[in-house]
């Protein structure tokens, strides 16, 4: 049996960031085990597949404070402007980096690139042991410790287990950690497209009858597409030819980037709000998508998860410096209380936007378009949206 201070189940974005933040803030004083099922280059890795993430400017600054951004920066495409519109209506608004006094609103990074960077970082930290490919098969919680048995035969023991193993979280399932779910009755089709006109660092979010469609600027002139459609349309859009797909996407998105020329491999993800009732349990903390899987509207999911893992790292390193038990409930409760307001507000905001802009009621449609118009005319009205979009959110 190998002893650690902390075991992290899951070494994709949330788990890797948690481990690196803990190692950095503790000055390498905490012994950390990271258990990851798949190598980052694996074609079917659920955390590092064809998707991209939009890191808010505040998230990039947080990663920079931990010394992690410089390795990711070469793979990022800056978002200089965000354009929000409602298909079939005049209301629209824009958020501009220059107007906000920041170098960019966010950065778009392919998860495959982030995966390779973080995997390499984990491998070079002497206080971190990376078990990959491997996964947690059994968890045993006792009063003063938690023990995990890995598929490859190793047994690890620590004061705390951090579950960062994705939206389906086998760890949470095994421990029967209570969850709440809400089905948005939408499916996200994810792909990369090329366009006739250059994106010029502009990200687009356009609301349609079936849900939002977002185009995020990427390297090599590409855009990452997140197209939310109704479940009964998914098979058609996944199986149809390229020309048919591009025609449908063009109709939904419009012509702001000219003709859509080419689309890569398409993937589909059902959209369900899936959150743990509490992010802490006896000897366990839950972070990232394991704690809450959000609708991709406004790109808040990973940015919220990043604020979670950095706060957890701060709480745990402070507790360690004071000689406290890292898995004690009073320590974990401190973390949960610090994150409660941001977590609840972000979940409520994203879910509310989905329902507001997916509802075809004439009164609601008129109201939301008036709201978009007013936000353009009166910048103070859109400041709360700007702050959350840029990631200027207090972690308390």
XYZ file of C-alpha atoms in Angstrom:
396
model
C 0.000 0.000 0.000
C 1.292 3.440 -0.966
C 0.506 6.432 1.248
C -0.336 9.920 -0.034
C -1.834 13.109 1.310
C -4.339 13.372 -1.540
C -5.548 11.017 -4.266
C -7.119 12.587 -7.361
C -9.318 10.346 -9.487
C -9.208 11.771 -13.003
C -6.291 13.473 -14.720
C -8.035 15.461 -17.442
C -8.528 19.220 -17.179
C -10.033 19.494 -13.694
C -7.980 16.750 -12.065
C -4.694 17.840 -13.622
C -5.273 21.479 -12.680
C -6.134 20.458 -9.116
C -2.944 18.424 -8.787
C -0.714 21.117 -10.271
C -2.329 23.861 -8.173
C -1.899 21.812 -4.993
C 1.722 21.088 -5.832
C 2.488 24.717 -6.673
C 0.741 26.292 -3.673
C 2.217 23.786 -1.212
C 5.721 24.139 -2.620
C 5.809 20.425 -3.365
C 5.113 19.511 0.267
C 2.007 17.418 -0.411
C 2.256 13.892 -1.767
C -0.330 13.555 -4.541
C -1.471 10.594 -6.614
C -3.310 11.228 -9.891
C -5.180 8.284 -11.388
C -6.131 8.690 -15.056
C -7.745 6.042 -17.236
C -6.435 7.152 -20.627
C -3.338 8.658 -22.149
C -4.062 12.166 -23.487
C -3.320 11.193 -27.093
C -5.835 8.362 -27.050
C -8.347 8.913 -29.865
C -11.330 8.155 -27.642
C -10.328 10.138 -24.567
C -13.589 11.665 -23.270
C -11.766 14.672 -21.788
C -9.434 15.368 -24.708
C -11.533 14.569 -27.773
C -12.351 16.885 -30.680
C -13.776 19.550 -28.402
C -12.309 22.918 -27.574
C -12.826 24.997 -24.453
C -13.090 28.743 -24.090
C -10.980 29.820 -21.139
C -12.192 33.147 -19.791
C -9.610 35.896 -19.323
C -9.945 35.491 -15.552
C -9.217 31.760 -15.886
C -6.106 32.433 -17.943
C -4.936 34.919 -15.301
C -5.535 32.325 -12.575
C -3.522 29.738 -14.493
C -0.787 32.327 -15.028
C -0.614 32.949 -11.271
C 0.091 29.231 -10.853
C 2.791 29.243 -13.522
C 0.678 27.080 -15.840
C -0.458 29.493 -18.545
C 2.888 29.887 -20.369
C 2.807 26.237 -21.455
C -0.800 26.515 -22.688
C -0.552 29.954 -24.315
C 1.037 28.795 -27.602
C -2.051 26.665 -28.260
C -4.604 29.395 -27.539
C -6.569 31.536 -29.974
C -7.591 34.871 -28.403
C -11.225 35.969 -28.344
C -11.235 39.714 -29.017
C -14.968 40.181 -29.335
C -18.171 38.270 -28.570
C -21.247 38.829 -30.723
C -24.624 37.720 -29.310
C -27.781 37.609 -31.430
C -31.226 35.988 -31.659
C -32.060 34.396 -35.010
C -34.997 36.050 -36.753
C -34.919 39.128 -34.525
C -33.077 42.438 -34.521
C -31.791 42.338 -30.926
C -28.032 41.846 -30.557
C -25.160 42.932 -28.384
C -21.368 42.800 -28.420
C -18.614 42.555 -25.847
C -15.221 43.944 -26.871
C -11.862 43.323 -25.206
C -10.561 46.832 -25.891
C -13.645 48.394 -24.308
C -13.058 46.300 -21.202
C -9.377 47.167 -20.993
C -8.161 43.580 -21.313
C -5.876 42.024 -23.952
C -8.540 39.420 -24.771
C -11.880 38.181 -23.451
C -10.738 34.580 -23.415
C -8.692 31.953 -25.203
C -9.911 28.943 -27.176
C -7.801 25.809 -26.673
C -8.276 22.351 -28.101
C -8.570 19.811 -25.325
C -6.096 17.487 -27.049
C -3.419 20.195 -26.798
C -4.269 20.987 -23.177
C -4.161 17.281 -22.381
C -0.634 16.848 -23.688
C 0.587 19.945 -21.855
C -0.901 18.957 -18.499
C 0.157 15.311 -18.809
C 3.730 16.468 -19.361
C 3.528 18.857 -16.405
C 2.240 16.114 -14.106
C 5.052 13.797 -15.186
C 7.690 16.339 -14.196
C 6.464 17.113 -10.664
C 8.428 15.051 -8.138
C 5.673 15.149 -5.486
C 3.041 13.847 -7.947
C 2.747 10.199 -8.955
C 0.752 9.651 -12.125
C -1.022 6.308 -12.505
C -1.921 6.211 -16.208
C -3.533 4.310 -17.764
C -5.359 3.112 -14.665
C -8.577 3.801 -12.808
C -10.146 3.529 -9.363
C -11.959 0.213 -9.028
C -12.872 0.188 -5.316
C -13.082 2.898 -2.634
C -13.042 2.229 1.106
C -13.673 5.086 3.512
C -12.672 4.817 7.144
C -12.788 7.371 9.918
C -9.238 8.674 9.432
C -8.425 7.783 5.808
C -9.645 6.699 2.396
C -8.218 3.731 0.497
C -8.571 3.074 -3.223
C -7.804 -0.070 -5.187
C -6.727 0.465 -8.778
C -7.523 -1.743 -11.754
C -3.818 -2.506 -12.281
C -3.497 -3.850 -8.728
C -2.041 -0.944 -6.737
C -3.607 0.068 -3.419
C -3.345 3.733 -2.396
C -4.274 5.404 0.878
C -4.701 9.109 1.684
C -6.493 11.586 3.886
C -8.642 12.799 0.987
C -9.979 11.580 -2.340
C -10.754 14.236 -4.971
C -13.255 12.983 -7.545
C -12.467 14.689 -10.856
C -13.525 11.809 -13.065
C -16.055 13.459 -15.364
C -19.781 13.993 -15.614
C -20.654 10.330 -15.100
C -18.122 10.099 -12.200
C -17.679 6.401 -11.368
C -16.345 7.490 -7.971
C -19.563 9.350 -7.132
C -21.618 6.403 -8.378
C -19.704 3.967 -6.225
C -20.001 6.188 -3.160
C -23.701 6.868 -3.893
C -23.177 10.623 -3.702
C -26.562 12.277 -4.283
C -27.103 14.140 -7.557
C -29.724 16.383 -9.127
C -30.435 16.308 -12.856
C -32.349 18.476 -15.285
C -32.719 17.473 -18.934
C -32.619 20.476 -21.290
C -34.012 18.323 -24.126
C -31.196 19.514 -26.357
C -28.168 17.770 -27.836
C -24.920 19.570 -28.646
C -23.329 18.740 -31.981
C -19.614 19.523 -31.784
C -17.378 19.966 -34.814
C -14.758 22.221 -36.353
C -15.545 24.224 -39.496
C -13.702 26.411 -41.949
C -15.295 29.620 -43.236
C -14.936 31.860 -46.270
C -14.301 34.963 -44.160
C -11.649 35.100 -41.403
C -13.051 35.028 -37.860
C -10.729 37.872 -36.727
C -10.923 36.666 -33.141
C -14.703 37.053 -32.891
C -16.789 34.465 -31.008
C -20.448 34.193 -31.960
C -23.379 33.028 -29.850
C -26.655 32.909 -31.774
C -29.921 31.763 -30.270
C -32.209 29.647 -32.443
C -35.458 27.713 -32.139
C -33.648 24.534 -31.016
C -31.059 26.213 -28.792
C -27.880 28.261 -29.143
C -25.272 27.827 -31.854
C -21.794 29.065 -31.011
C -18.763 29.522 -33.248
C -15.483 30.031 -31.429
C -12.291 31.247 -33.160
C -9.543 28.658 -33.502
C -6.085 28.376 -35.009
C -5.540 27.942 -38.762
C -8.650 30.012 -39.477
C -10.998 27.345 -38.172
C -13.980 27.751 -35.846
C -15.182 25.369 -33.171
C -18.931 24.826 -33.483
C -21.358 23.976 -30.694
C -24.795 23.577 -32.288
C -27.656 22.741 -29.933
C -30.452 20.833 -31.655
C -33.510 18.871 -30.536
C -32.919 15.158 -29.789
C -35.064 13.996 -32.707
C -32.782 15.838 -35.180
C -29.476 14.419 -33.975
C -29.298 11.284 -36.113
C -30.009 13.314 -39.234
C -27.292 15.881 -38.599
C -24.717 13.235 -37.652
C -25.355 10.977 -40.628
C -26.104 13.437 -43.434
C -23.497 14.461 -45.984
C -21.176 17.396 -45.481
C -23.072 19.699 -47.849
C -26.405 19.016 -46.150
C -24.920 19.602 -42.708
C -23.262 22.857 -43.747
C -26.501 24.095 -45.336
C -28.387 23.430 -42.097
C -25.724 25.081 -39.962
C -25.593 28.042 -42.372
C -29.349 28.517 -42.001
C -29.088 28.441 -38.205
C -25.982 30.622 -37.907
C -26.263 33.017 -40.836
C -23.619 34.608 -43.059
C -21.490 36.694 -40.691
C -18.465 34.544 -41.590
C -19.468 34.084 -45.190
C -20.047 30.632 -46.625
C -19.266 27.654 -44.385
C -16.803 25.604 -46.435
C -15.888 22.416 -44.619
C -16.760 20.502 -41.448
C -14.647 17.958 -39.588
C -15.753 14.957 -37.543
C -19.076 15.497 -35.790
C -19.779 14.433 -32.204
C -22.997 14.635 -30.179
C -23.501 15.176 -26.445
C -26.912 15.160 -24.704
C -27.272 18.297 -22.591
C -28.260 17.626 -18.999
C -27.572 19.706 -15.913
C -26.021 17.099 -13.646
C -24.842 18.328 -10.259
C -23.994 16.823 -6.904
C -26.210 17.988 -4.058
C -23.066 18.729 -2.058
C -19.502 18.869 -3.430
C -18.080 17.371 -0.226
C -18.628 14.121 1.627
C -16.682 12.096 4.205
C -13.040 12.148 2.990
C -14.176 13.159 -0.503
C -14.317 16.409 -2.504
C -15.961 16.494 -5.940
C -14.743 18.950 -8.610
C -15.094 19.782 -12.298
C -17.715 18.045 -14.403
C -18.045 15.422 -11.676
C -19.463 18.185 -9.460
C -21.540 19.934 -12.093
C -21.980 19.423 -15.826
C -23.510 22.584 -17.278
C -25.165 23.515 -20.549
C -22.442 24.966 -22.830
C -24.310 28.274 -23.241
C -21.950 31.168 -22.395
C -19.075 28.678 -21.951
C -19.146 28.649 -18.153
C -18.531 24.965 -17.350
C -14.765 24.598 -17.177
C -14.304 28.152 -15.917
C -16.543 27.357 -12.948
C -14.692 24.073 -12.406
C -11.351 25.877 -12.498
C -12.489 28.286 -9.786
C -13.511 25.218 -7.769
C -10.173 23.417 -8.012
C -8.068 26.501 -7.299
C -10.183 27.313 -4.237
C -9.905 23.701 -3.060
C -6.129 23.884 -3.488
C -5.997 27.096 -1.445
C -8.111 25.647 1.353
C -6.137 22.398 1.508
C -2.694 23.999 1.435
C -3.716 26.440 4.160
C -5.047 23.551 6.257
C -1.821 21.610 5.708
C 0.256 24.593 6.807
C -1.720 24.651 10.054
C -1.295 20.913 10.615
C -4.964 20.102 10.009
C -6.351 16.829 8.702
C -6.896 17.458 4.974
C -9.926 15.180 4.803
C -11.606 16.451 7.954
C -15.151 17.645 7.433
C -14.470 21.066 8.939
C -11.772 21.636 6.273
C -13.983 20.422 3.410
C -16.908 22.502 4.680
C -14.740 25.614 4.409
C -14.212 24.821 0.745
C -17.909 24.128 0.089
C -18.986 27.365 1.773
C -16.514 29.451 -0.221
C -17.821 28.021 -3.482
C -21.554 27.974 -2.759
C -22.528 31.441 -4.035
C -20.552 31.298 -7.286
C -21.665 27.739 -7.988
C -25.354 28.468 -7.445
C -25.273 31.760 -9.377
C -23.451 30.282 -12.371
C -25.758 27.263 -12.576
C -28.855 29.448 -12.244
C -27.592 31.933 -14.840
C -26.724 29.347 -17.486
C -29.921 27.355 -16.958
C -32.011 30.529 -17.027
C -30.447 31.668 -20.298
C -31.197 28.287 -21.893
C -34.880 28.461 -20.994
C -35.221 32.151 -21.839
C -33.728 31.846 -25.313
C -35.247 28.454 -26.161
C -38.792 29.609 -25.444
C -40.725 30.681 -28.547
C -43.430 32.537 -26.597
C -44.027 35.843 -28.403
C -43.906 37.942 -25.227
C -40.667 36.347 -24.034
C -39.175 36.665 -27.497
C -39.961 40.378 -27.605
C -38.674 40.883 -24.048
C -35.335 39.165 -24.589
C -34.723 41.034 -27.834
C -35.535 44.305 -26.115
C -33.035 43.256 -23.454
C -30.309 42.592 -26.031
C -31.009 45.962 -27.617
C -30.881 47.773 -24.289
C -27.584 46.090 -23.379
C -26.075 47.524 -26.555
C -27.464 50.988 -25.833
C -26.756 50.949 -22.081
C -23.452 49.194 -21.315
C -24.129 49.230 -17.564
C -26.951 46.730 -18.092
C -24.648 44.107 -19.549
C -21.827 44.549 -17.005
C -22.853 41.510 -14.886
C -22.863 39.377 -18.047
C -19.483 40.792 -19.049
C -17.923 40.042 -15.682
C -19.053 36.410 -15.765
C -18.055 36.044 -19.423
C -14.562 37.403 -18.796
C -14.277 35.367 -15.606
C -14.031 38.295 -13.201
C -15.876 36.314 -10.547
C -14.943 36.413 -6.880
C -14.089 33.015 -5.403
C -14.792 34.410 -1.885
